[in-house]
Short mmCIF file of C-alpha atoms in Angstrom, two decimals:
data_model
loop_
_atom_site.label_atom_id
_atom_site.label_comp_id
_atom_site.label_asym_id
_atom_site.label_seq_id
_atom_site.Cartn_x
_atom_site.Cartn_y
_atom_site.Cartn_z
CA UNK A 1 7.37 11.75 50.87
CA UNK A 2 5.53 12.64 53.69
CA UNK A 3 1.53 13.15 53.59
CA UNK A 4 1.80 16.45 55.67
CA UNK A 5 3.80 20.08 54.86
CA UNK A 6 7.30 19.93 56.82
CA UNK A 7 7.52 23.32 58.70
CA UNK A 8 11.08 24.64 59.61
CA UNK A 9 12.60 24.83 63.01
CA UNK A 10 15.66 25.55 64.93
CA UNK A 11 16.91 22.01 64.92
CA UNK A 12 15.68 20.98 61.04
CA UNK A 13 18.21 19.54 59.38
CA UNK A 14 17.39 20.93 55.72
CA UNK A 15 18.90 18.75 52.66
CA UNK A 16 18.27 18.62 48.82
CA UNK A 17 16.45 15.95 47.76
CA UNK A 18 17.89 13.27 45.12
CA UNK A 19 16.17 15.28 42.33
CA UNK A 20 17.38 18.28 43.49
CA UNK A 21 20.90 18.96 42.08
CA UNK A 22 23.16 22.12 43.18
CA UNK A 23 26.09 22.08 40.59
CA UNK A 24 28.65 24.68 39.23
CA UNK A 25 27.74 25.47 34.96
CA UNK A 26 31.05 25.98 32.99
CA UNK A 27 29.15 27.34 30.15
CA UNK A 28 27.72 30.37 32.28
CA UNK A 29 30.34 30.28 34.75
CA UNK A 30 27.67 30.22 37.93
CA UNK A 31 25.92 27.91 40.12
CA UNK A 32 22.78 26.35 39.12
CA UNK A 33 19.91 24.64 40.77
CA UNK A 34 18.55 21.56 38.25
CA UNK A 35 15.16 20.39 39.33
CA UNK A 36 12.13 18.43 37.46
CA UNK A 37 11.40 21.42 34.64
CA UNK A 38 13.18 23.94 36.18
CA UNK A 39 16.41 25.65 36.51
CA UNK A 40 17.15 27.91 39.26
CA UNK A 41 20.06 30.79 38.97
CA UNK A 42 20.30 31.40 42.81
CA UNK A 43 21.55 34.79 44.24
CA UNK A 44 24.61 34.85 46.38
CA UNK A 45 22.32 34.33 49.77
CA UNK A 46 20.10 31.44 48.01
CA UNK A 47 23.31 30.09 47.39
CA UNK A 48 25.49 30.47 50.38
CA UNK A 49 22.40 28.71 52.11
CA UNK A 50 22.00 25.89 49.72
CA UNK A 51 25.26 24.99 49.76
CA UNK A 52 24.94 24.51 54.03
CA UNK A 53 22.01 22.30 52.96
CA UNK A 54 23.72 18.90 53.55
CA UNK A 55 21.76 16.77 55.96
CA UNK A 56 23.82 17.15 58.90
CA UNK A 57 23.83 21.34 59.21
CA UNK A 58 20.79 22.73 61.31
CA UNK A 59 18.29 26.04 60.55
CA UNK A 60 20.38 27.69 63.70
CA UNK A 61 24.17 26.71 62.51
CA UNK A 62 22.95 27.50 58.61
CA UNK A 63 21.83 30.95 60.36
CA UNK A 64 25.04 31.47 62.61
CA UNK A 65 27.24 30.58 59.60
CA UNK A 66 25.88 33.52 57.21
CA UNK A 67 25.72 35.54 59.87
CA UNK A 68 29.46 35.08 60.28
CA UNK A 69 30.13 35.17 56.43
CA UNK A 70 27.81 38.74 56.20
CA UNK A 71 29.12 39.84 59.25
CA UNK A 72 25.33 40.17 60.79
CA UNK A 73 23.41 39.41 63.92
CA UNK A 74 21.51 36.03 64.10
CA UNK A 75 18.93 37.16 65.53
CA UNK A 76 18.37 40.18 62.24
CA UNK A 77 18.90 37.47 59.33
CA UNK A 78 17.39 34.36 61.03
CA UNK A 79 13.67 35.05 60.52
CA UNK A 80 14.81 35.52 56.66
CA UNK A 81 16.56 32.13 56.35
CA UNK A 82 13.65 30.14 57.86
CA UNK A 83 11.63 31.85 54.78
CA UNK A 84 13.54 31.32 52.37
CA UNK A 85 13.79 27.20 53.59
CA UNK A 86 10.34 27.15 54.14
CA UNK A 87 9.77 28.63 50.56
CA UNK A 88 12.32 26.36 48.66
CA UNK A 89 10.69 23.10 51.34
CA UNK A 90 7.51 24.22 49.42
CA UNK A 91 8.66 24.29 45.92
CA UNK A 92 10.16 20.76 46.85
CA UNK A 93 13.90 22.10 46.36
CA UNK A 94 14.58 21.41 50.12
CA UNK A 95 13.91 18.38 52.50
CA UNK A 96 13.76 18.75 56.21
CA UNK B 1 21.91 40.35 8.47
CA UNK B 2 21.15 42.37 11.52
CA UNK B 3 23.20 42.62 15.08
CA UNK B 4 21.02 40.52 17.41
CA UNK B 5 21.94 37.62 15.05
CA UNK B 6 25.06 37.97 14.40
CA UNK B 7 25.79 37.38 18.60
CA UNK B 8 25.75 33.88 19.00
CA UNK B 9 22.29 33.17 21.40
CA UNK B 10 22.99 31.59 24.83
CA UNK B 11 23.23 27.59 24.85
CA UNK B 12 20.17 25.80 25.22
CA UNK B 13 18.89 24.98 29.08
CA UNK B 14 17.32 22.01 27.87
CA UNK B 15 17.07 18.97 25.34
CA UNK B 16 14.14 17.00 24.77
CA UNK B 17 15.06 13.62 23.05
CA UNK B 18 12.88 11.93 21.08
CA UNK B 19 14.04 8.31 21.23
CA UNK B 20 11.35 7.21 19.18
CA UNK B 21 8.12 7.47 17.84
CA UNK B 22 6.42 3.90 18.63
CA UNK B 23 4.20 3.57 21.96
CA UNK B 24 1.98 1.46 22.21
CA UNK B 25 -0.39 3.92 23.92
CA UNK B 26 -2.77 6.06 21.01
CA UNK B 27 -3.74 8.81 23.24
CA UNK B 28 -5.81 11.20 20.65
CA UNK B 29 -3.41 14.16 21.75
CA UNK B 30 -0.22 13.04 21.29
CA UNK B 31 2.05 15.88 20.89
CA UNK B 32 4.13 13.86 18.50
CA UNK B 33 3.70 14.89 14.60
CA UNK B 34 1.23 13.43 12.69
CA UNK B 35 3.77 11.42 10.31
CA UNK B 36 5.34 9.70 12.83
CA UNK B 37 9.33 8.51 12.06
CA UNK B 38 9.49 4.84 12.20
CA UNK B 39 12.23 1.78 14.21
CA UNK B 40 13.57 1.91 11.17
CA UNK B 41 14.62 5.96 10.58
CA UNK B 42 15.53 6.32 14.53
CA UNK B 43 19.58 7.17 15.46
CA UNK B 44 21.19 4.04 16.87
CA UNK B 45 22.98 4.09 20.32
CA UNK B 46 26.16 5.60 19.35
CA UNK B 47 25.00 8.84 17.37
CA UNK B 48 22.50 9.31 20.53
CA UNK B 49 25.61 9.26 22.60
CA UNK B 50 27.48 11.56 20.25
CA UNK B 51 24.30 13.89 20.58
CA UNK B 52 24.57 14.12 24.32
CA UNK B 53 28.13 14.61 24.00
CA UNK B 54 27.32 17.65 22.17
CA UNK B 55 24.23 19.24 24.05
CA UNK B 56 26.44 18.75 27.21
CA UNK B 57 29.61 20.79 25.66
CA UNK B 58 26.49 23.06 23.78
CA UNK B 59 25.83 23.89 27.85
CA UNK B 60 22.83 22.10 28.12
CA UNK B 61 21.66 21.10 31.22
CA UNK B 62 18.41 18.84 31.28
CA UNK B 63 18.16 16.00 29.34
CA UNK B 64 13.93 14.69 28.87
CA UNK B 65 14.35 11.41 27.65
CA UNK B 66 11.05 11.02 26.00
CA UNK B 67 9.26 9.74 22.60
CA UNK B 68 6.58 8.21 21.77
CA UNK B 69 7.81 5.17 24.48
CA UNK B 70 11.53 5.86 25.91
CA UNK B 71 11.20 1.98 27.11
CA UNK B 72 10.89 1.19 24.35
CA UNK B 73 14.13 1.19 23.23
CA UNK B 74 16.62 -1.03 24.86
CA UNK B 75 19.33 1.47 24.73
CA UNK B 76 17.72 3.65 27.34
CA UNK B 77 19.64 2.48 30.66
CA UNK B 78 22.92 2.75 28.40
CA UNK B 79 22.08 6.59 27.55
CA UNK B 80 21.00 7.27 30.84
CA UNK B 81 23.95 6.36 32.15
CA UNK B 82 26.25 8.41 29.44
CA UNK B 83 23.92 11.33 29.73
CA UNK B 84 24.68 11.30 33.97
CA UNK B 85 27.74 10.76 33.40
CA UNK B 86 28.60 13.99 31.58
CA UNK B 87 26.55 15.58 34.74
CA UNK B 88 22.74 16.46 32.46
CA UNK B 89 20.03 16.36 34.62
CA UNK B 90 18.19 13.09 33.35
CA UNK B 91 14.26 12.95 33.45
CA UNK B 92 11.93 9.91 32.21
CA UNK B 93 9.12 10.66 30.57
CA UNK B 94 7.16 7.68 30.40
CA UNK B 95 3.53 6.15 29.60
CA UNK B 96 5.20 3.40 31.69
CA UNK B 97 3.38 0.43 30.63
CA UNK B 98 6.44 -1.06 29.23
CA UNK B 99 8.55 -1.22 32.43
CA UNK B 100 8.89 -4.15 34.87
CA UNK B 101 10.34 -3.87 38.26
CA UNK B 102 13.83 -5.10 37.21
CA UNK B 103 14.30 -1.75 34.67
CA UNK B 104 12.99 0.65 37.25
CA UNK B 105 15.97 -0.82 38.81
CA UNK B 106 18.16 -0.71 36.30
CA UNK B 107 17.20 3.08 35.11
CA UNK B 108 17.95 3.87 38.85
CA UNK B 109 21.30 2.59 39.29
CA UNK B 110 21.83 4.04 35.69
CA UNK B 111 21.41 7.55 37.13
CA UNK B 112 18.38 8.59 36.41
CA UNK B 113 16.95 11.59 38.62
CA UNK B 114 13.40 12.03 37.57
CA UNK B 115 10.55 9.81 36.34
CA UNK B 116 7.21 11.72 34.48
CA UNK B 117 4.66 9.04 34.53
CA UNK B 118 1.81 9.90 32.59
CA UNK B 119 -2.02 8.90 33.72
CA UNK B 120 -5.17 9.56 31.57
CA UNK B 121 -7.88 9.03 34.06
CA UNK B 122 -8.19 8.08 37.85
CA UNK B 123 -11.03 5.79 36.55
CA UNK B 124 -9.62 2.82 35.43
CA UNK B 125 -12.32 2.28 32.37
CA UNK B 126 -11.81 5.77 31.00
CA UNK B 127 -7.76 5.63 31.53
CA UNK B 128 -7.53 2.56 29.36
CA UNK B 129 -10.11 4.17 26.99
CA UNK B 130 -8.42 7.41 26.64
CA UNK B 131 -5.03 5.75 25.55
CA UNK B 132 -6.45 3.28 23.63
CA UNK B 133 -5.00 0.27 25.46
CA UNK B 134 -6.50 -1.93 27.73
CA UNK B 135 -5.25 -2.33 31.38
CA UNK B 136 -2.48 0.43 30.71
CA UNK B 137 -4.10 2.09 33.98
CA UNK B 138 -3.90 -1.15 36.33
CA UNK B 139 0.31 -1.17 35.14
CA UNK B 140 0.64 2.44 35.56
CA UNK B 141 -0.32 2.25 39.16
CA UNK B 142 1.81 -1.26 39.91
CA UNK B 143 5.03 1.23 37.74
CA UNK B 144 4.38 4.18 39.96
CA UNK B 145 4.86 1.70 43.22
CA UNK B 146 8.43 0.33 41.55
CA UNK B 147 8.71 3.88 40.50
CA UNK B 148 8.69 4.79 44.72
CA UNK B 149 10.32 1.73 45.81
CA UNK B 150 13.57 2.29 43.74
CA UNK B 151 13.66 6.19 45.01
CA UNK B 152 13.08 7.36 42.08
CA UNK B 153 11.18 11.14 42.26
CA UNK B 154 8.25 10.99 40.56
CA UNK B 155 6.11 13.50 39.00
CA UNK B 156 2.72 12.31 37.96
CA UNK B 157 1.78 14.23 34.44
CA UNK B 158 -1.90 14.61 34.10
CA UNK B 159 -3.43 15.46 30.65
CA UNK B 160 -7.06 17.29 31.02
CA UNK B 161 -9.64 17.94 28.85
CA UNK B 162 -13.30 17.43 28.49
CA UNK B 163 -13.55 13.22 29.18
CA UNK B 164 -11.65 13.56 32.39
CA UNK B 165 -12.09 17.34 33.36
CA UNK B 166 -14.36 16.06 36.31
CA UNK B 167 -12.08 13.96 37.89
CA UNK B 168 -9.36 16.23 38.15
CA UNK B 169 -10.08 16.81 41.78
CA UNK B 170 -9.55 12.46 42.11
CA UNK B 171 -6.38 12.45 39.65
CA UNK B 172 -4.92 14.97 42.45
CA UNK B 173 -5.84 12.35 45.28
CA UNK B 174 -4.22 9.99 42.85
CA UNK B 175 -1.12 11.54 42.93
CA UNK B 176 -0.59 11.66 46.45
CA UNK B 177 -2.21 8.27 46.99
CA UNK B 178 0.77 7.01 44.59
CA UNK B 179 3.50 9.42 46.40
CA UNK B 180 3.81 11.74 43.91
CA UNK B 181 6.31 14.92 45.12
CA UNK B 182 4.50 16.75 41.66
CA UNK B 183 1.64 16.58 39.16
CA UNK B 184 1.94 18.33 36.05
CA UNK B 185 -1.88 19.14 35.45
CA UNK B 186 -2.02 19.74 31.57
CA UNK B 187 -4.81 21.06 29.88
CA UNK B 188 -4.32 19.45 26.25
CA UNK B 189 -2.59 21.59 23.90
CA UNK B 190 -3.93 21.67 20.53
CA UNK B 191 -0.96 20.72 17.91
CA UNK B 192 -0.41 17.61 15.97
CA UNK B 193 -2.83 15.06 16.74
CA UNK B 194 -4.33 17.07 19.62
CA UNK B 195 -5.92 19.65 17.26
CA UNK B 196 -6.83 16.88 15.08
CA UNK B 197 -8.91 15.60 17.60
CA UNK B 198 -9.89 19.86 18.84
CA UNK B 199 -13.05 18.74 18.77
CA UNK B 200 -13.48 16.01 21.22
CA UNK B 201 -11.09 17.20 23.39
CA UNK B 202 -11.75 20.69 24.08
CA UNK B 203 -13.30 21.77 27.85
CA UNK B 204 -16.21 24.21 28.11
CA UNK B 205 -15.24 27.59 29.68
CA UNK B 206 -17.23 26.42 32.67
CA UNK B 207 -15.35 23.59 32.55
CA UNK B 208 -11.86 24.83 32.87
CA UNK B 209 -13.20 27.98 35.14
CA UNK B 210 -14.14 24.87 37.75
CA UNK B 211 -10.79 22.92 37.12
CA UNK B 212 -8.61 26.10 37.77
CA UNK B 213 -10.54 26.34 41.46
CA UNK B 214 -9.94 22.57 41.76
CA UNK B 215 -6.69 23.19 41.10
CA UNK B 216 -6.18 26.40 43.26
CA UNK B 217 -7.61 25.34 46.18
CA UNK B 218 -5.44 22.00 45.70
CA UNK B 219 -2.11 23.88 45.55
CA UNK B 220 -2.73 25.76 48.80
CA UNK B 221 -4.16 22.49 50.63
CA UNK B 222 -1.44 20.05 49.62
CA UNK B 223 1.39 22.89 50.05
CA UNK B 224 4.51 21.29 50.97
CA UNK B 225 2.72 17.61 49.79
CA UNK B 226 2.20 18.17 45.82
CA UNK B 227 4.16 20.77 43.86
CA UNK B 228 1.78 21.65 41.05
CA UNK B 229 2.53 22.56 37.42
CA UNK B 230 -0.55 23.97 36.09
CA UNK B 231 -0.74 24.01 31.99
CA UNK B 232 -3.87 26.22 31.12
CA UNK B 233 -5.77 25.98 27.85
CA UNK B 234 -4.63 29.06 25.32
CA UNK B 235 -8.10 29.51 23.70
CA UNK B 236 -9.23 30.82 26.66
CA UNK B 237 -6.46 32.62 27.79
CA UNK B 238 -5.78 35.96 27.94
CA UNK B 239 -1.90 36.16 27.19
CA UNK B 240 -0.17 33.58 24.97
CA UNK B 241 2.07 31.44 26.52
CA UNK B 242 5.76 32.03 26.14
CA UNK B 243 6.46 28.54 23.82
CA UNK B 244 9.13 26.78 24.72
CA UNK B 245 10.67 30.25 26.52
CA UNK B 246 11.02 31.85 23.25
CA UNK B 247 12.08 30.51 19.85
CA UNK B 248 15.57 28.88 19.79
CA UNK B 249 16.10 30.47 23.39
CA UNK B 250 16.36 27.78 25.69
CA UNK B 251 15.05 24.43 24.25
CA UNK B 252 15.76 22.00 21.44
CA UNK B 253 13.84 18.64 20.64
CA UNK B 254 15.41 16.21 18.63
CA UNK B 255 13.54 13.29 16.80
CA UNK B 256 14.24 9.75 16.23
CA UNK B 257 15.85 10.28 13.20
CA UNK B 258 18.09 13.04 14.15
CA UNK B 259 16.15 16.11 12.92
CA UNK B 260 16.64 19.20 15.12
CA UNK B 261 13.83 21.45 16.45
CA UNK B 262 12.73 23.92 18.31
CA UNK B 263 10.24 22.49 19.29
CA UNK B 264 8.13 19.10 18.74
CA UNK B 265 5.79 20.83 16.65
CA UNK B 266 7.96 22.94 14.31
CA UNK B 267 7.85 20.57 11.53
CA UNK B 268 4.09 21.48 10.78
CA UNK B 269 5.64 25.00 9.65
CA UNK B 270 6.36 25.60 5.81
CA UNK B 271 9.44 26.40 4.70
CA UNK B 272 11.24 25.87 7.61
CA UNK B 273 14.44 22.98 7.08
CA UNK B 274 15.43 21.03 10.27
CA UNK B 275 19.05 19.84 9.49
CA UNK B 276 19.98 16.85 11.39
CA UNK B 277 23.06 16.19 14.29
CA UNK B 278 24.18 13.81 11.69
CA UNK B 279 24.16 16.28 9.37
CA UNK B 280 25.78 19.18 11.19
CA UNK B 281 27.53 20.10 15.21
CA UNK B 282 24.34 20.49 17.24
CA UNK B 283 26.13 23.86 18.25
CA UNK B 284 26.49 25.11 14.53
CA UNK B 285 22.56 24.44 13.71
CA UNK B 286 21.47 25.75 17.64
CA UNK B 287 23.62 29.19 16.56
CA UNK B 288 23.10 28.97 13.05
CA UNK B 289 20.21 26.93 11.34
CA UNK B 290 18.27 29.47 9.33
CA UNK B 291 15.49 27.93 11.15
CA UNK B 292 16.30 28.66 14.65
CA UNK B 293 17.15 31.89 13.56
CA UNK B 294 13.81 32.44 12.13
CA UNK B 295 11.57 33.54 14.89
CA UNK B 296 14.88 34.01 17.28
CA UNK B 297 14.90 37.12 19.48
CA UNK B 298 12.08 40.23 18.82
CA UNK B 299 13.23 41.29 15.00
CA UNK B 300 10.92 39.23 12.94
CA UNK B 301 7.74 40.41 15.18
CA UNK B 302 4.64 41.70 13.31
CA UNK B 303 2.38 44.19 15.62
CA UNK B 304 0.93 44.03 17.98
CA UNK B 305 3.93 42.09 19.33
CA UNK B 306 6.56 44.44 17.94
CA UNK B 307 5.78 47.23 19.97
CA UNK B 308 4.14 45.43 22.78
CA UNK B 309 6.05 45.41 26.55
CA UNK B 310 5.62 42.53 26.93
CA UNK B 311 7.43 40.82 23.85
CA UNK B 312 10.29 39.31 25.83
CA UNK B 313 7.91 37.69 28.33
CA UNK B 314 5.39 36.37 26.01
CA UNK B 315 7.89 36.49 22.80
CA UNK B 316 4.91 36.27 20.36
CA UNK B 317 3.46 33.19 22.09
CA UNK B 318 3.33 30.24 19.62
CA UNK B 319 4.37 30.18 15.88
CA UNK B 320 2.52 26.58 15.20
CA UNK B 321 -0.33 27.86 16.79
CA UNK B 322 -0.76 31.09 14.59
CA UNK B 323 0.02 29.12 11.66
CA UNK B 324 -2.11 26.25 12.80
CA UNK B 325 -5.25 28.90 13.13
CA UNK B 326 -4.39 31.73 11.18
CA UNK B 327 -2.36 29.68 7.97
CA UNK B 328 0.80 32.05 8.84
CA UNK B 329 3.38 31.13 11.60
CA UNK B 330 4.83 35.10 11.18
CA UNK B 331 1.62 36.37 13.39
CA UNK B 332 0.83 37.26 17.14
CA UNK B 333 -0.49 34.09 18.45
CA UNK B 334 -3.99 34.06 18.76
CA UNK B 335 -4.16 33.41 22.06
CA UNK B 336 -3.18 36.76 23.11
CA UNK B 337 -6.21 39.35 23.81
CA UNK B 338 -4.00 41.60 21.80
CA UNK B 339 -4.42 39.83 18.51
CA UNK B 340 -7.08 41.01 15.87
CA UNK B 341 -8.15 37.31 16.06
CA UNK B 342 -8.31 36.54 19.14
CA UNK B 343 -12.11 37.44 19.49
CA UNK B 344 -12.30 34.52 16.84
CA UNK B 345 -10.36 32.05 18.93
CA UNK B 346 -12.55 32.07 21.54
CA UNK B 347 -15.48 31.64 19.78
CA UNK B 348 -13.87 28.27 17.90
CA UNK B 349 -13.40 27.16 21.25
CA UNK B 350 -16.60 28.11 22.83
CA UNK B 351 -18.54 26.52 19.57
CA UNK B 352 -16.60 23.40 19.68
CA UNK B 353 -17.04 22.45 23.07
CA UNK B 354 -20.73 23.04 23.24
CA UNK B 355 -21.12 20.66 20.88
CA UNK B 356 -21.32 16.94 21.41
CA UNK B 357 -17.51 15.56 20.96
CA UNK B 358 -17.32 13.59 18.07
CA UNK B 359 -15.33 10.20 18.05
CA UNK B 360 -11.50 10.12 18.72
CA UNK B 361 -9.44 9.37 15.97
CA UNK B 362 -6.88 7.38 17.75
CA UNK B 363 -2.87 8.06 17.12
CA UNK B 364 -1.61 5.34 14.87
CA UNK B 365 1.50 5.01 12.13
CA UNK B 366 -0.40 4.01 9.80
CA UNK B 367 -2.53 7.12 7.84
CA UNK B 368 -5.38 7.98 10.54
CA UNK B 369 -8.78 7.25 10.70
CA UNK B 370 -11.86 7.36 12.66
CA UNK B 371 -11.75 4.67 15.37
CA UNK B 372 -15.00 4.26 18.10
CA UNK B 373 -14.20 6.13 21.06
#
């Protein structure tokens, strides 16, 4: 752990931490985020960008590869995806 | 029988598993029942297995490996291991004072993705006081380090109330002096032998107005440091909390003998009967146990619950709490402002904690009785 807040950039390479588990549930046929006392059902996005989350993917290629996927700009959906990382960084769901 | 009961409820999200009822800690609010199950009632190794077996087809997916003292049954590593292997989320929860370095190790390698170390003080003095065992706070801190140095995640779990309420702003330093990524601050709930010991545990209004701004200002400082989980009092609240998510919605506690709940306290209920997973599928009794089905869902709601809009959010609050203040589990839980008894609630609390706390009677096996605090 680090003693100071991790802020996302371009270059961050975002990945889940070892408590942090992103898995596929058979018994309610969707993904599922398992975490210390939580479970998370992710929407589609939360999950498209979790699933780039791997250690070696940066903020800009997770950003260029939804945009691809949704068939958006970069530039429109990229201030959105550095939220949403620096929300789930917060919550401890994300490393950078 | 009426249509909400005759669906079959979703599976459980999570299992707490009571390995057993010994620690060697006494904290006076011990959510474990007041007749504790003893070595010699508790499940061996292969019916635990069988039990995870059967949450993980049931669709659970968190396994709390808790007690009394997890360590303290050898089998731990071996269940760890089973439970990861059928792909549960595993979490420790753990007074700790039983591990050595080696078994950190060991739990690791087993699979183990989360540790919940409890502390009772950041004074030293007061730690070992408050669980009734001397130099549990000096091995806590030397666990938490093994804890770190294996890569473990590790959540510190703080229990507050009115002995250690003033020091919650030095637990928090604690936690991040020890590398903590989260600290569960608890204000003690009052079941079992916490509301035995209501009395000497309870905080002042003041007291918990002063630790919520601690705790507030904490969570914004140490953003992206500490992840708080922030348990507040129900006297003094204003809406129950939703126990356990709702009755039989998404939580199930087993105990050392096998008995299934939902939840640890259920057992102080009358005329409820837990059947046990040696008894009976853990699916069968999770769908069909007359008593998860009896506070299941909104249909056995009195008013002001039954009407209220917010009776899937709050779902009644807590059945051992009315029955624990009000003598009937089938009430809104006094906690809520909505309740004719709330009014009555608060001033318990407010009485009790203006008082000077009276000695704690001490968790023990034996039948309980006033020890020096």
């Amino acid at each position: 752990m680090t003693a100071t807040r991790a802020i996302v950039e371009d270059g961050s390479l975002p990945r889940l931490p070892r408590h942090v588990k992103l898995r596929f549930d058979p018994a309610r046929d969707r993904w599922i985020v398992l975490a210390p006392e939580r479970v998370l059902m992710p929407d589609e996005i939360a999950l498209e960008i979790l699933k780039r989350c791997d250690g070696k993917t940066s903020v800009s290629a997770i950003t260029q590869g939804l945009a691809e996927a949704y068939e958006a700009s970069a530039e429109e959906i990229g201030e959105d995806v550095a939220e949403m990382l620096q929300d789930l960084a917060d919550k401890g769901f994300v490393q950078l | 029988m009426t249509a909400q009961t005759m669906t079959a409820p979703e599976p459980p999200l999570a299992m707490l598993v009571e390995l057993t009822h010994r620690c060697p800690l006494r904290c006076p609010y011990c959510s474990n029942p007041l007749e504790l199950e003893r070595r010699g009632q508790e499940l061996d190794t292969a019916a635990w297995r069988d039990v995870l077996d059967q949450a993980a087809a049931l669709g659970v997916l968190q396994v709390h490996f808790s007690g009394g003292e997890p360590t303290a049954r050898p089998d731990l590593e071996d269940l760890v291991e089973h439970a990861a292997g059928l792909g549960l989320y595993t979490n420790l929860i753990t007074a700790g004072v039983l591990l050595d370095e080696a078994r950190v190790g060991r739990l690791s390698a087993a699979g183990l993705d989360h540790v919940q170390l409890s502390i009772q003080d950041s004074d030293p003095a007061e730690s070992d006081r408050i669980a009734g065992y001397q130099g549990g706070y000096r091995r806590k801190i030397a666990v938490a380090g093994w804890i770190r140095a294996a890569g473990l995640p590790l959540t510190l779990n703080a229990p507050v109330h009115r002995h250690n309420i003033e020091r919650l702003e030095a637990i928090i330093a604690l936690a991040v002096e020890l590398g903590a990524e989260r600290i569960e601050v608890a204000h003690v709930q009052y079941y079992g032998w916490g509301l035995k010991n209501r009395a000497a545990l309870i905080p002042t209004r003041a007291q918990l107005e002063r630790a919520t701004e601690v705790v507030e200002a904490a969570i914004e400082r140490l953003k992206g440091v500490l992840v708080f989980d922030y348990v507040v009092p129900d006297y003094y609240a204003h809406r129950p909390k939703a126990c356990m998510g709702g009755w039989g919605r998404q939580f199930l506690n087993v105990t050392p003998s096998g008995k299934v709940l939902p939840c640890h306290a259920a057992e102080t209920i009358p005329g409820l009967a837990f059947e046990r997973v040696t008894e009976r599928g853990l699916a069968e009794i999770w769908a069909h146990s007359p008593a998860f089905e009896r506070f299941r869902g909104t249909d056995w709601m009195p008013e002001p619950c039954a009407s209220c809009e917010r009776r899937e959010i709050d779902w009644g609050g807590c059945r051992c709490q009315a029955l624990a203040i009000l003598g009937d589990a089938a009430l809104t839980d006094p906690a809520c402002g909505l309740s004719p008894h709330h009014d009555a609630l608060v001033a318990l609390a407010e009485a009790e904690s203006d008082r000077e706390p009276p000695a704690f009677q001490y968790r023990r096996m034996t039948r309980p009785e006033p020890v020096e605090a």
